Tab-separated table of C-alpha atoms and ligand atoms in Angstrom:
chain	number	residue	atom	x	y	z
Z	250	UNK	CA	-34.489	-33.988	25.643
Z	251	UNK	CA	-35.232	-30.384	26.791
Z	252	UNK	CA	-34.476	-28.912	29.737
Z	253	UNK	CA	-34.422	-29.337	32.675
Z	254	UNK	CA	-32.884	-32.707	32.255
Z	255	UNK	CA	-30.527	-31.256	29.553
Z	256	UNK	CA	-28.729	-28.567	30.679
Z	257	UNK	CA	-25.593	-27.237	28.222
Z	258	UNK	CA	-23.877	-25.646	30.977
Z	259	UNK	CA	-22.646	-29.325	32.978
Z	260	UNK	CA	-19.840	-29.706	30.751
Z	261	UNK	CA	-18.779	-25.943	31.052
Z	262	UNK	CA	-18.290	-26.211	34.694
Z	263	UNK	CA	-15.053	-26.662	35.358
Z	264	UNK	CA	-11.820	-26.177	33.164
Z	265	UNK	CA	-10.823	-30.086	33.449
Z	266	UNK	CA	-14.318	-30.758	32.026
Z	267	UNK	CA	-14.386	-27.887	29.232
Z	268	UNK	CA	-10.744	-29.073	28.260
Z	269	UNK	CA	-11.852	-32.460	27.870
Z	270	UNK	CA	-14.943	-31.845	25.730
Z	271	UNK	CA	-12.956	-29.365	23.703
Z	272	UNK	CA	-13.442	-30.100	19.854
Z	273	UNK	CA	-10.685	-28.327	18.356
Z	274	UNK	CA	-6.763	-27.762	19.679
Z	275	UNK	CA	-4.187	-25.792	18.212
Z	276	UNK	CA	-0.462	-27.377	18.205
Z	277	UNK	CA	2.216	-25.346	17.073
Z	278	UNK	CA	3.786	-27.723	15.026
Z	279	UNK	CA	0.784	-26.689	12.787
Z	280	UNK	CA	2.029	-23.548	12.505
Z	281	UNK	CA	4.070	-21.512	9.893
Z	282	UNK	CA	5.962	-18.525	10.714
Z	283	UNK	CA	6.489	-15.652	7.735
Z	284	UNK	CA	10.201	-14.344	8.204
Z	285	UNK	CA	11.418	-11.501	5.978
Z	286	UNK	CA	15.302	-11.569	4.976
Z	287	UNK	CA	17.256	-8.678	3.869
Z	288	UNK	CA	20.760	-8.246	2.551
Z	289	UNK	CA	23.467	-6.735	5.049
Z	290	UNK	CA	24.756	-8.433	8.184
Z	291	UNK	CA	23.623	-7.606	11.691
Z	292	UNK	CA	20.172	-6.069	10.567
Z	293	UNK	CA	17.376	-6.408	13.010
Z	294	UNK	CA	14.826	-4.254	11.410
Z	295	UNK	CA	11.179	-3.814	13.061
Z	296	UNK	CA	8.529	-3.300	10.451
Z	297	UNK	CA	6.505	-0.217	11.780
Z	298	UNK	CA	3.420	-1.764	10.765
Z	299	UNK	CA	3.804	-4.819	11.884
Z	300	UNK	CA	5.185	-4.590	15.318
Z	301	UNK	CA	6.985	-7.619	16.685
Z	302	UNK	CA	8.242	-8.571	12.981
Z	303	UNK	CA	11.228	-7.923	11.363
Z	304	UNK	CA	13.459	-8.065	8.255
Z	305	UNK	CA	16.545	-9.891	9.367
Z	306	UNK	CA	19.558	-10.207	7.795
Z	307	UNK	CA	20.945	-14.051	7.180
Z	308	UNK	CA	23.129	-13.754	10.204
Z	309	UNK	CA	20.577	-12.743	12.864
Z	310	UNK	CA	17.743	-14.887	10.870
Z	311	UNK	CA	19.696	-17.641	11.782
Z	312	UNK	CA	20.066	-16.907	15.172
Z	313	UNK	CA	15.813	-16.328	15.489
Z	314	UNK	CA	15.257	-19.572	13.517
Z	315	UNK	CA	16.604	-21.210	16.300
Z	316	UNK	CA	14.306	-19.987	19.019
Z	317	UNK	CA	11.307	-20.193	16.527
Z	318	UNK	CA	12.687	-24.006	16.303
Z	319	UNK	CA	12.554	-24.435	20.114
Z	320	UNK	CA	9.152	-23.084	20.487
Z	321	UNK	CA	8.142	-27.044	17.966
Z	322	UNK	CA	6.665	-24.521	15.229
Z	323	UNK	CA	6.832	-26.601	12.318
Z	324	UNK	CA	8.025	-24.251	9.715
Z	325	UNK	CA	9.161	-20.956	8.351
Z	326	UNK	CA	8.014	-18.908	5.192
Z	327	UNK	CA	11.043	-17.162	3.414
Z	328	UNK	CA	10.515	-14.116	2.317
Z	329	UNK	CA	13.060	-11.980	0.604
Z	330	UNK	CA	14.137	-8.368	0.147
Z	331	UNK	CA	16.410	-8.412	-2.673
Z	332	UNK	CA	19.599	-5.399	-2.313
Z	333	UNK	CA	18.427	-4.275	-5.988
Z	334	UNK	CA	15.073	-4.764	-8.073
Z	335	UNK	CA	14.794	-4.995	-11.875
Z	336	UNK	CA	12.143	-5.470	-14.795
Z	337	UNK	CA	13.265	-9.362	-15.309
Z	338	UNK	CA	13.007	-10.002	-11.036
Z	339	UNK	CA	16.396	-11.258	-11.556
Z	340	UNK	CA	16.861	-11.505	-7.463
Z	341	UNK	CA	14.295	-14.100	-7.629
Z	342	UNK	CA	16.024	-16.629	-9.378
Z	343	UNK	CA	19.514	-15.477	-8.596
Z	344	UNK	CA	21.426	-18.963	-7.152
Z	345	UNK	CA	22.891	-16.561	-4.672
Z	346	UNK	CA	19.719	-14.374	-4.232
Z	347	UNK	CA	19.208	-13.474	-0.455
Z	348	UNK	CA	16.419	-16.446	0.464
Z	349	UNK	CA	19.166	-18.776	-1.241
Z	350	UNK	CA	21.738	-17.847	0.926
Z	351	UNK	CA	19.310	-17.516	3.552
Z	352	UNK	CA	18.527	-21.576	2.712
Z	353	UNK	CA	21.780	-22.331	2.660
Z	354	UNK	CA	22.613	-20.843	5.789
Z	355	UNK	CA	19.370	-22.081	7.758
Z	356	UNK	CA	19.797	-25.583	6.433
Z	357	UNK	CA	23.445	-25.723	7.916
Z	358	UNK	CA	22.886	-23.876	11.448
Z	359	UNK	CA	19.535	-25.181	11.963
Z	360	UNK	CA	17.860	-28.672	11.140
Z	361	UNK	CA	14.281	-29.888	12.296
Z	362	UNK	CA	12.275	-27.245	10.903
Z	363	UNK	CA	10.709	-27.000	7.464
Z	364	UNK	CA	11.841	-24.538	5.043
Z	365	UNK	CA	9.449	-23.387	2.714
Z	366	UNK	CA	9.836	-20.278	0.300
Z	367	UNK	CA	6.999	-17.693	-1.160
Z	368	UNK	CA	7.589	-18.122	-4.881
Z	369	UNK	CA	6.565	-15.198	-6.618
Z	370	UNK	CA	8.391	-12.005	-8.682
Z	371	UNK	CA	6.999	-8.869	-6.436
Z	372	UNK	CA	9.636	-8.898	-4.140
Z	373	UNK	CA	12.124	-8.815	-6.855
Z	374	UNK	CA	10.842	-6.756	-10.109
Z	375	UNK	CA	11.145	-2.825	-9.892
Z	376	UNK	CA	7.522	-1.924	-10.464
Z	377	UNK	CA	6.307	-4.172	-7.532
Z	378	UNK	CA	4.405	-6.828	-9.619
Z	379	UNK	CA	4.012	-10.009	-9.721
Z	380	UNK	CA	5.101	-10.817	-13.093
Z	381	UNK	CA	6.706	-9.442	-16.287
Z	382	UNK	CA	4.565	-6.389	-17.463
Z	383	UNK	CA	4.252	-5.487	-21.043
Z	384	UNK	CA	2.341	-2.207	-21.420
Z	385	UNK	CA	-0.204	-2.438	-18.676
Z	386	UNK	CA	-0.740	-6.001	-18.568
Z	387	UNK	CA	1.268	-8.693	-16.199
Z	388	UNK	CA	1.939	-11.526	-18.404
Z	389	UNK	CA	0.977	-14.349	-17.733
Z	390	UNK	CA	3.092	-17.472	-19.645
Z	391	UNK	CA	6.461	-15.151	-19.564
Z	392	UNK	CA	6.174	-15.147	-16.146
Z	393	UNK	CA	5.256	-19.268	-15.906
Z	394	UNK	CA	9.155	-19.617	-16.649
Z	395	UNK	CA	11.174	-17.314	-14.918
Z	396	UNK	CA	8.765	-18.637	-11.269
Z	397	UNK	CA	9.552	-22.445	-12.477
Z	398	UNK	CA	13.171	-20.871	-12.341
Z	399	UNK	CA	12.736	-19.467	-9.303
Z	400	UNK	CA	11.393	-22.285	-7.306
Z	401	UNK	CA	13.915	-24.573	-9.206
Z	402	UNK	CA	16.931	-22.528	-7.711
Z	403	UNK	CA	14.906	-22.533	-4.334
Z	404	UNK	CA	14.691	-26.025	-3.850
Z	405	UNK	CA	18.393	-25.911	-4.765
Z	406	UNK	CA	19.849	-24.088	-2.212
Z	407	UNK	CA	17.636	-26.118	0.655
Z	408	UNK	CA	13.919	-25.157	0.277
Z	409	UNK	CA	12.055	-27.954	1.781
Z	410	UNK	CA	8.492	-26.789	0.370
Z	411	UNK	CA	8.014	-24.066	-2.180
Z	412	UNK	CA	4.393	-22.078	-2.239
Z	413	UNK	CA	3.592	-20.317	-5.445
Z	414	UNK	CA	2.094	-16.794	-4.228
Z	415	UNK	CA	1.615	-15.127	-7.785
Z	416	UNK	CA	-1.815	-16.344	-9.153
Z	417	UNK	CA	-0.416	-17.221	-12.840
Z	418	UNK	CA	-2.460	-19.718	-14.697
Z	419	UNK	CA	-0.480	-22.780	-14.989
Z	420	UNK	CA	2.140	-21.981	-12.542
Z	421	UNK	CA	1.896	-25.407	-10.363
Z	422	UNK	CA	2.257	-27.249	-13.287
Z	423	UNK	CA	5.469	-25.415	-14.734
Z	424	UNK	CA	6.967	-25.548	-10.882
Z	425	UNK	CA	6.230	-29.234	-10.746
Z	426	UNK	CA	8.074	-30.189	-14.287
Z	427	UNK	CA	10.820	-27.977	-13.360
Z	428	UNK	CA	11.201	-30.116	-10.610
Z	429	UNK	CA	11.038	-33.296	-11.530
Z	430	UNK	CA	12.804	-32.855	-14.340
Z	431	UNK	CA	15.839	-31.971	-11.975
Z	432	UNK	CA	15.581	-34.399	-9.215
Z	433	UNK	CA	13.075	-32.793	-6.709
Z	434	UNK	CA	10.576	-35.378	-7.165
Z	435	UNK	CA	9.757	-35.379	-3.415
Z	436	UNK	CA	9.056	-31.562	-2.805
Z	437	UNK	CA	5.900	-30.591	-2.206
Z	438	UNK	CA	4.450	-27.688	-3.390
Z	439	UNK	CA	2.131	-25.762	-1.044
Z	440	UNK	CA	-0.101	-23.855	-3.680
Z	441	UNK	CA	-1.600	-20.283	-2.221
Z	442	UNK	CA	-4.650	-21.235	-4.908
Z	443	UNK	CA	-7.217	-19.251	-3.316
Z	444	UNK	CA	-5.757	-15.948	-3.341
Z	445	UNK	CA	-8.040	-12.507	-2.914
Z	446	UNK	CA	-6.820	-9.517	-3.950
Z	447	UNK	CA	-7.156	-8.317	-0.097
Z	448	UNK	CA	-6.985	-5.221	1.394
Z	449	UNK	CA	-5.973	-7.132	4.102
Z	450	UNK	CA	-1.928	-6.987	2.671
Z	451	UNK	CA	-0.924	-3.619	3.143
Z	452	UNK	CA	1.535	-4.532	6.012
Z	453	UNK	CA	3.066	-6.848	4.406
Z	454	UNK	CA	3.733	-4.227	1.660
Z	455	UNK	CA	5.732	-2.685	3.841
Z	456	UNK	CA	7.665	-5.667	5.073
Z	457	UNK	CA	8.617	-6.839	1.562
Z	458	UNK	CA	8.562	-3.437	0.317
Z	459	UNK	CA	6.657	-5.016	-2.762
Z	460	UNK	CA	3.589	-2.576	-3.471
Z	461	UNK	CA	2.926	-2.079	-7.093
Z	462	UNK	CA	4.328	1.438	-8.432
Z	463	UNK	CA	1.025	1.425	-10.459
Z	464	UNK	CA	-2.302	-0.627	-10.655
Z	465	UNK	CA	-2.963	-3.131	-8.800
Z	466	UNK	CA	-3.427	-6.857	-8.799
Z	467	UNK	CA	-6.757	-7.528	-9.518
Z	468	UNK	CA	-6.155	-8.992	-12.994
Z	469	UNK	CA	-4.441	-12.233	-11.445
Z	470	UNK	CA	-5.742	-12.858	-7.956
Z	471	UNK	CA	-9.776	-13.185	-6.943
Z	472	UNK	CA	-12.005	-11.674	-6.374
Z	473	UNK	CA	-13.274	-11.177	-2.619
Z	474	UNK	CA	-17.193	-12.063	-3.634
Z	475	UNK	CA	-16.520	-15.318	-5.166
Z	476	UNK	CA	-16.853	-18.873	-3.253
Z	477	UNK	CA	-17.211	-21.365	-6.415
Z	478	UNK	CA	-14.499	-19.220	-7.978
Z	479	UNK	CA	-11.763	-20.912	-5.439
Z	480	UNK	CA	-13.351	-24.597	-6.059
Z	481	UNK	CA	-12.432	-24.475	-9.390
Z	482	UNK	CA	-8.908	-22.522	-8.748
Z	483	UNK	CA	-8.318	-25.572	-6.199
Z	484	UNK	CA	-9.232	-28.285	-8.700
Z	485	UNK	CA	-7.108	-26.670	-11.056
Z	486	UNK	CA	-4.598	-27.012	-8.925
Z	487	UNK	CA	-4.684	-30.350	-7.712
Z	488	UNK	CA	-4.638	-31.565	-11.471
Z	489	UNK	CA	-1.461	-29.888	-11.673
Z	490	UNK	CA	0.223	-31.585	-8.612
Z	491	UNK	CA	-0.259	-28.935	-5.853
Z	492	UNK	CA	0.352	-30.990	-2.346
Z	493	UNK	CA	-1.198	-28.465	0.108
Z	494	UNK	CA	-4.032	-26.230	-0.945
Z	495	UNK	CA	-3.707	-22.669	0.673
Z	496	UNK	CA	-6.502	-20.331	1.034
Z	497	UNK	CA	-5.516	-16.665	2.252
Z	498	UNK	CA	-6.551	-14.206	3.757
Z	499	UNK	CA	-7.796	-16.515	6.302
Z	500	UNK	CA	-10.137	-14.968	8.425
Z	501	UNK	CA	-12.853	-12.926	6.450
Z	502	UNK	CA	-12.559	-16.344	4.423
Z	503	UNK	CA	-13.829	-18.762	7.054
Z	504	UNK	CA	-16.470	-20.372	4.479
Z	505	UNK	CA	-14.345	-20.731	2.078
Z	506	UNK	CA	-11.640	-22.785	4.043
Z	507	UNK	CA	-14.969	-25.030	5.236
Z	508	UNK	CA	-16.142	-25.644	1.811
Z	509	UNK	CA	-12.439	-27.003	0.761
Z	510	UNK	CA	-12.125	-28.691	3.721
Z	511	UNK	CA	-15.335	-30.893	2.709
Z	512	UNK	CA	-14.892	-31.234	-0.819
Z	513	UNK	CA	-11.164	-32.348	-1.065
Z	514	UNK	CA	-8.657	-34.628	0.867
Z	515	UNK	CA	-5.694	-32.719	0.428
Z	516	UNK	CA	-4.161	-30.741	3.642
Z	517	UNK	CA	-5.500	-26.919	3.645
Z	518	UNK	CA	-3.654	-24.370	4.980
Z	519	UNK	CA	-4.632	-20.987	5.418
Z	520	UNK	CA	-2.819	-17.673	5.719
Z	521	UNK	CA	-3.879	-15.213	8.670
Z	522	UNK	CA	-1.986	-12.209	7.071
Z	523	UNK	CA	-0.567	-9.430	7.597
Z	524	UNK	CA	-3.539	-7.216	8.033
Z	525	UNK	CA	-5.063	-9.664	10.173
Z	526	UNK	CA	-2.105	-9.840	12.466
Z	527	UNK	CA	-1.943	-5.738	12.623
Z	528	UNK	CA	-5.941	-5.216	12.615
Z	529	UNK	CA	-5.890	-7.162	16.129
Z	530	UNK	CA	-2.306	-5.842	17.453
Z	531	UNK	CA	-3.411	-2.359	17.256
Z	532	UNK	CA	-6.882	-2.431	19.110
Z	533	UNK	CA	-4.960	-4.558	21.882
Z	534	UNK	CA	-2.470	-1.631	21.719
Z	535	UNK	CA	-4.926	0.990	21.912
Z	536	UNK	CA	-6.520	-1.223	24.933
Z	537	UNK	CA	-9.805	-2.545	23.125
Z	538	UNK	CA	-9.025	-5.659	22.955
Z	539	UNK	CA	-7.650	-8.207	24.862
Z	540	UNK	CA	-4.464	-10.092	24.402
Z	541	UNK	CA	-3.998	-13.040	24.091
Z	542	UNK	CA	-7.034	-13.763	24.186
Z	543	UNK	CA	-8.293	-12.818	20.532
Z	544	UNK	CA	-5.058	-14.130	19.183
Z	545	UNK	CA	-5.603	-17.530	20.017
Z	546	UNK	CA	-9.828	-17.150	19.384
Z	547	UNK	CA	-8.959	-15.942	16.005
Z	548	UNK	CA	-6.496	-19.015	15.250
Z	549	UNK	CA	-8.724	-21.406	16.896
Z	550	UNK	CA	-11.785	-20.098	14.376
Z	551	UNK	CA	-9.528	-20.776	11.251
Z	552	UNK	CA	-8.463	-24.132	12.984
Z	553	UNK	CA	-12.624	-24.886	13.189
Z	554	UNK	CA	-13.116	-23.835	9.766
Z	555	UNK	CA	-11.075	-26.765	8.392
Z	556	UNK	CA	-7.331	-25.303	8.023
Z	557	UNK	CA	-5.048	-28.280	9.201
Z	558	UNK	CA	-1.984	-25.711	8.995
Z	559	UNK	CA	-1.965	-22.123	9.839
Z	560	UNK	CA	0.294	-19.458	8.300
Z	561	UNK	CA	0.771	-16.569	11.221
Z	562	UNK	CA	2.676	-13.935	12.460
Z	563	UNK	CA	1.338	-14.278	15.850
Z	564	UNK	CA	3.426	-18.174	15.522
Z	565	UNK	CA	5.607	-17.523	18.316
Z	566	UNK	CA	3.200	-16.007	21.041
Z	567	UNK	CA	0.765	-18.537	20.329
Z	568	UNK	CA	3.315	-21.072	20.874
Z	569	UNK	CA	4.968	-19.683	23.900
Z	570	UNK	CA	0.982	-20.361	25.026
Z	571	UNK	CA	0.446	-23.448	23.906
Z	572	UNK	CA	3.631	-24.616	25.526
Y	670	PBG	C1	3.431	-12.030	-2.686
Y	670	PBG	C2	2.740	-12.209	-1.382
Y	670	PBG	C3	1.908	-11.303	-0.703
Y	670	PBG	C4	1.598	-11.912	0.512
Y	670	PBG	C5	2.197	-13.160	0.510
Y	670	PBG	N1	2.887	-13.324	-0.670
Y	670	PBG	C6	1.491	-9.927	-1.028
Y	670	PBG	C7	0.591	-9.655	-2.146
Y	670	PBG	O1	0.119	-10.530	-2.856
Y	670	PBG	O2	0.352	-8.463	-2.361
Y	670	PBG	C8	0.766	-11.282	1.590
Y	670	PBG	C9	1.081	-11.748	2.981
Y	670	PBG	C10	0.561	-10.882	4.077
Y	670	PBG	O3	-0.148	-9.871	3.881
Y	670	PBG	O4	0.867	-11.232	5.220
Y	670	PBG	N2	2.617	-12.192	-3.804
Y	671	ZN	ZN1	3.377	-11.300	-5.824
């Protein structure tokens, strides 16, 4: 039926109307917030490119976990600046490594919200990468052991949910056996298995302090031009347990959260990163673009394209919104 006896714009009329027609909400219990933790006590550090985010020491994370808590966000994302680097990413596995004590401390001082850690070696090896290097090449089954370890002594300390970040072949499966085989059965992993190497990081480079001292890491994660690529990464994965499938970046990668979304039952999340977050807080800075009103249009697109959980620095503001 055509117009005039259609007309689109009834059910826009009024905001009681538009809210009850609306096909798509955003809850912040859907949400994940990335925190960065540093060694040190009272540090409150503001990453320059990513204003409004921080490295925090285990003390004051503590303290900021609880408001992030009270605003019903569901979860945070560990992140960890080790106080020294080496070849073997020793920080990473290191029972008393600075997300462990960050677990430890977090599970103590502040129940109710999930804990979930970024399992990979960048953070924690010397030369930035995300594995052990031999010559020029990041290897990939030497590495399989030492993130199994890593996760293992994550889940250890209080890690609720661990997400493999790295983009090894096989690395779900090793996590998973590590894990069973020592009584963590019942933690889910949360695989990133539809990583691009994104330009769309360089932020968060600066917040882990993780860039590569040479290359780059286009030998392990995918590349931006390929869709059926990430079906196959994500079957991969699910055949090797992962629980949540993550896709990230999230926004330039709209389809390709839509095309999981229909061909698998599994929960998708996707990651609006850090280049995403300081793409938008820059124009609004500069006055070109409104906030908050393309924060919550560009979590509300990821939320159409399929993601049932979103990864985002801009948690807390879109929370304090969402009420
Ligand atoms: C570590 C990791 C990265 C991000 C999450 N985990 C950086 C990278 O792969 O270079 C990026 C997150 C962001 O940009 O917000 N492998
Ligand atoms: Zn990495």
């Amino acid at each position: 039926m055509a117009f005039p006896v259609t007309r689109s714009r009834r059910l826009r009329m009024n905001e009681i109307l538009r809210n009850m027609v609306r096909e798509t909400r955003l809850s912040p219990e859907q949400f994940i917030y990335p925190m960065f933790v540093c060694s040190g006590e009272g540090v409150k550090k503001e990453i320059s490119a990513m204003p409004g985010n921080y490295q925090w020491s285990v003390d004051r994370l503590v303290h900021e976990a609880r408001s992030v808590k009270s605003l019903g966000i569901g979860g945070i994302m560990l992140f960890g600046l080790p106080a020294k680097k080496d070849d073997a990413a020793t920080g990473a596995y290191d029972d008393n490594g600075v997300v462990q004590e960050a677990l430890r401390a977090l599970k103590r001082e502040v129940p109710g919200i999930l804990l979930i850690t970024d399992v990979c070696l960048c953070e924690y090896t010397a030369n930035g990468h995300c594995g052990i290097v031999k010559g020029d090449e990041i290897c990939n089954d030497e590495t399989l052991e030492l993130l199994a370890r890593a996760a293992l002594s994550q889940a250890k300390a209080g890690a609720d949910m661990v997400a493999p970040s790295d983009m090894m072949d096989g690395r779900v499966g090793a996590i998973r056996s590590a894990l069973d085989k020592n009584g963590f059965q019942n933690t889910p992993i949360m695989s990133y298995s539809v990583k691009y190497a994104s330009g769309y990081y360089g932020p968060f480079r600066e917040a882990a302090d993780s860039a590569p001292a040479f290359g780059d890491r286009r030998s392990h994660q995918m590349d931006p031009a390929n869709a059926r690529e990430a079906l196959r990464e994500v079957e991969l994965d699910i055949e090797e347990g992962a629980d949540i499938i993550m896709v990230k970046p999230a926004g330039p990668y709209l389809d390709i959260i839509r095309m999981i979304r229909d061909r698998h039952e599994q929960p998708v999340a996707a990651y609006q990163v850090s280049g995403e977050y300081s793409a938008l807080v820059a124009a609004a800075s500069m006055g070109w673009l409104d906030m908050p009103g393309v924060m919550m249009e560009s979590l509300i697109g990821i939320r159409r394209a399929g993601a049932d959980i979103i990864l985002t620095y801009f948690a807390k503001e879109a929370a304090k919104i969402l009420g």
